[in-house]
């Protein structure tokens, strides 16, 4: 047996062949199941339409008010009405602002003046997270980002809201 | 790199003898299709197992979408078939594989029967094989209901009435299977699902283990 000629031994060749064939079969077997399993990651999420939240623009004051409405949600094979909430007010520049009540710390629900000790702020009861009236998180409290803001539009004097987006993106 | 990881582990817990025990065994000339092409009949048992592996894998993935509930079962299967990429293929694998596994199993049984390979000392392994066959039929029967379409519903109706024909305990047996004395419905579906994905596979794995341990212990039967 000269080493120069036999770079690949008979045993190695068999090993490579069997591993190759086995790998090919395993891949053929697993490729469809894996593609199916990762499908939710690869599907592009459809942006929701704006929904009428049942609030006339003239009723929006400089004091944040909580509004609740429901949207149609398609979740795979299951369709349902789900509830949404927002805190809506008019800021100093007379613009309508609609905040998502979901705390940017760990996702609890915040309330305007939810704590008597913190007037004029949004308050999250879970870990005492706080936000100023303009949605900015109070430094030193758990949240690390300002409240998300809903996409909005005014049609025929009524407020329409869409998806909540992190601020800066909205 | 892989060799190094293997050596590191082997160095500590000596795994080489374990897998050598499993993988290293002589294949007699008379069962090797490379020597006698007619020896391909010895492949049917292995092919049955291969298809069973396909069934297990595709079934595991199908449960990511399937719900065993009368309101949602059909909807979830329909969604899987029409909206999920490759969902049709994976359900197809499970659907067709269910038939192929029975075909392979029967071919394997025929080979063992006509070669007389079940004779002493291998009678016990024949018995285990027949039990595996029954478990497979049970998997086929319970799996058939799960899509919860018309075919599934009425096939199960018929199957349950066959169970009802069993002398003396027929009624009880039917109720035990269906979860209700008269209704084929919500409780039937969850029961069949549990039997299909937990109880019967557990029995199948145990029986397969015994089947394989016995064949290794006793060796393949000699040439005709």
Coordinates of C-alpha atoms in Angstrom, one line a residue, chain A residues 19-34, chain B residues 50 53 57 93:
Chain A
X19 CA -22.7 9.4 5.3
X20 CA -23.5 11.2 2.1
X21 CA -26.4 8.9 1.1
X22 CA -27.7 9.0 4.7
X23 CA -27.5 12.7 4.9
X24 CA -29.2 13.1 1.6
X25 CA -32.1 10.9 2.7
X26 CA -32.4 12.7 6.1
X27 CA -32.4 16.0 4.3
X28 CA -35.1 14.8 1.9
X29 CA -37.1 13.7 4.8
X30 CA -36.7 16.8 7.0
X31 CA -36.8 19.6 4.5
X32 CA -40.6 19.9 4.1
X33 CA -41.4 19.5 7.8
X34 CA -38.8 22.1 8.7
Chain B
X50 CA -37.9 3.5 7.9
X53 CA -39.6 6.9 11.3
X57 CA -41.3 12.8 12.2
X93 CA -46.1 12.1 3.9

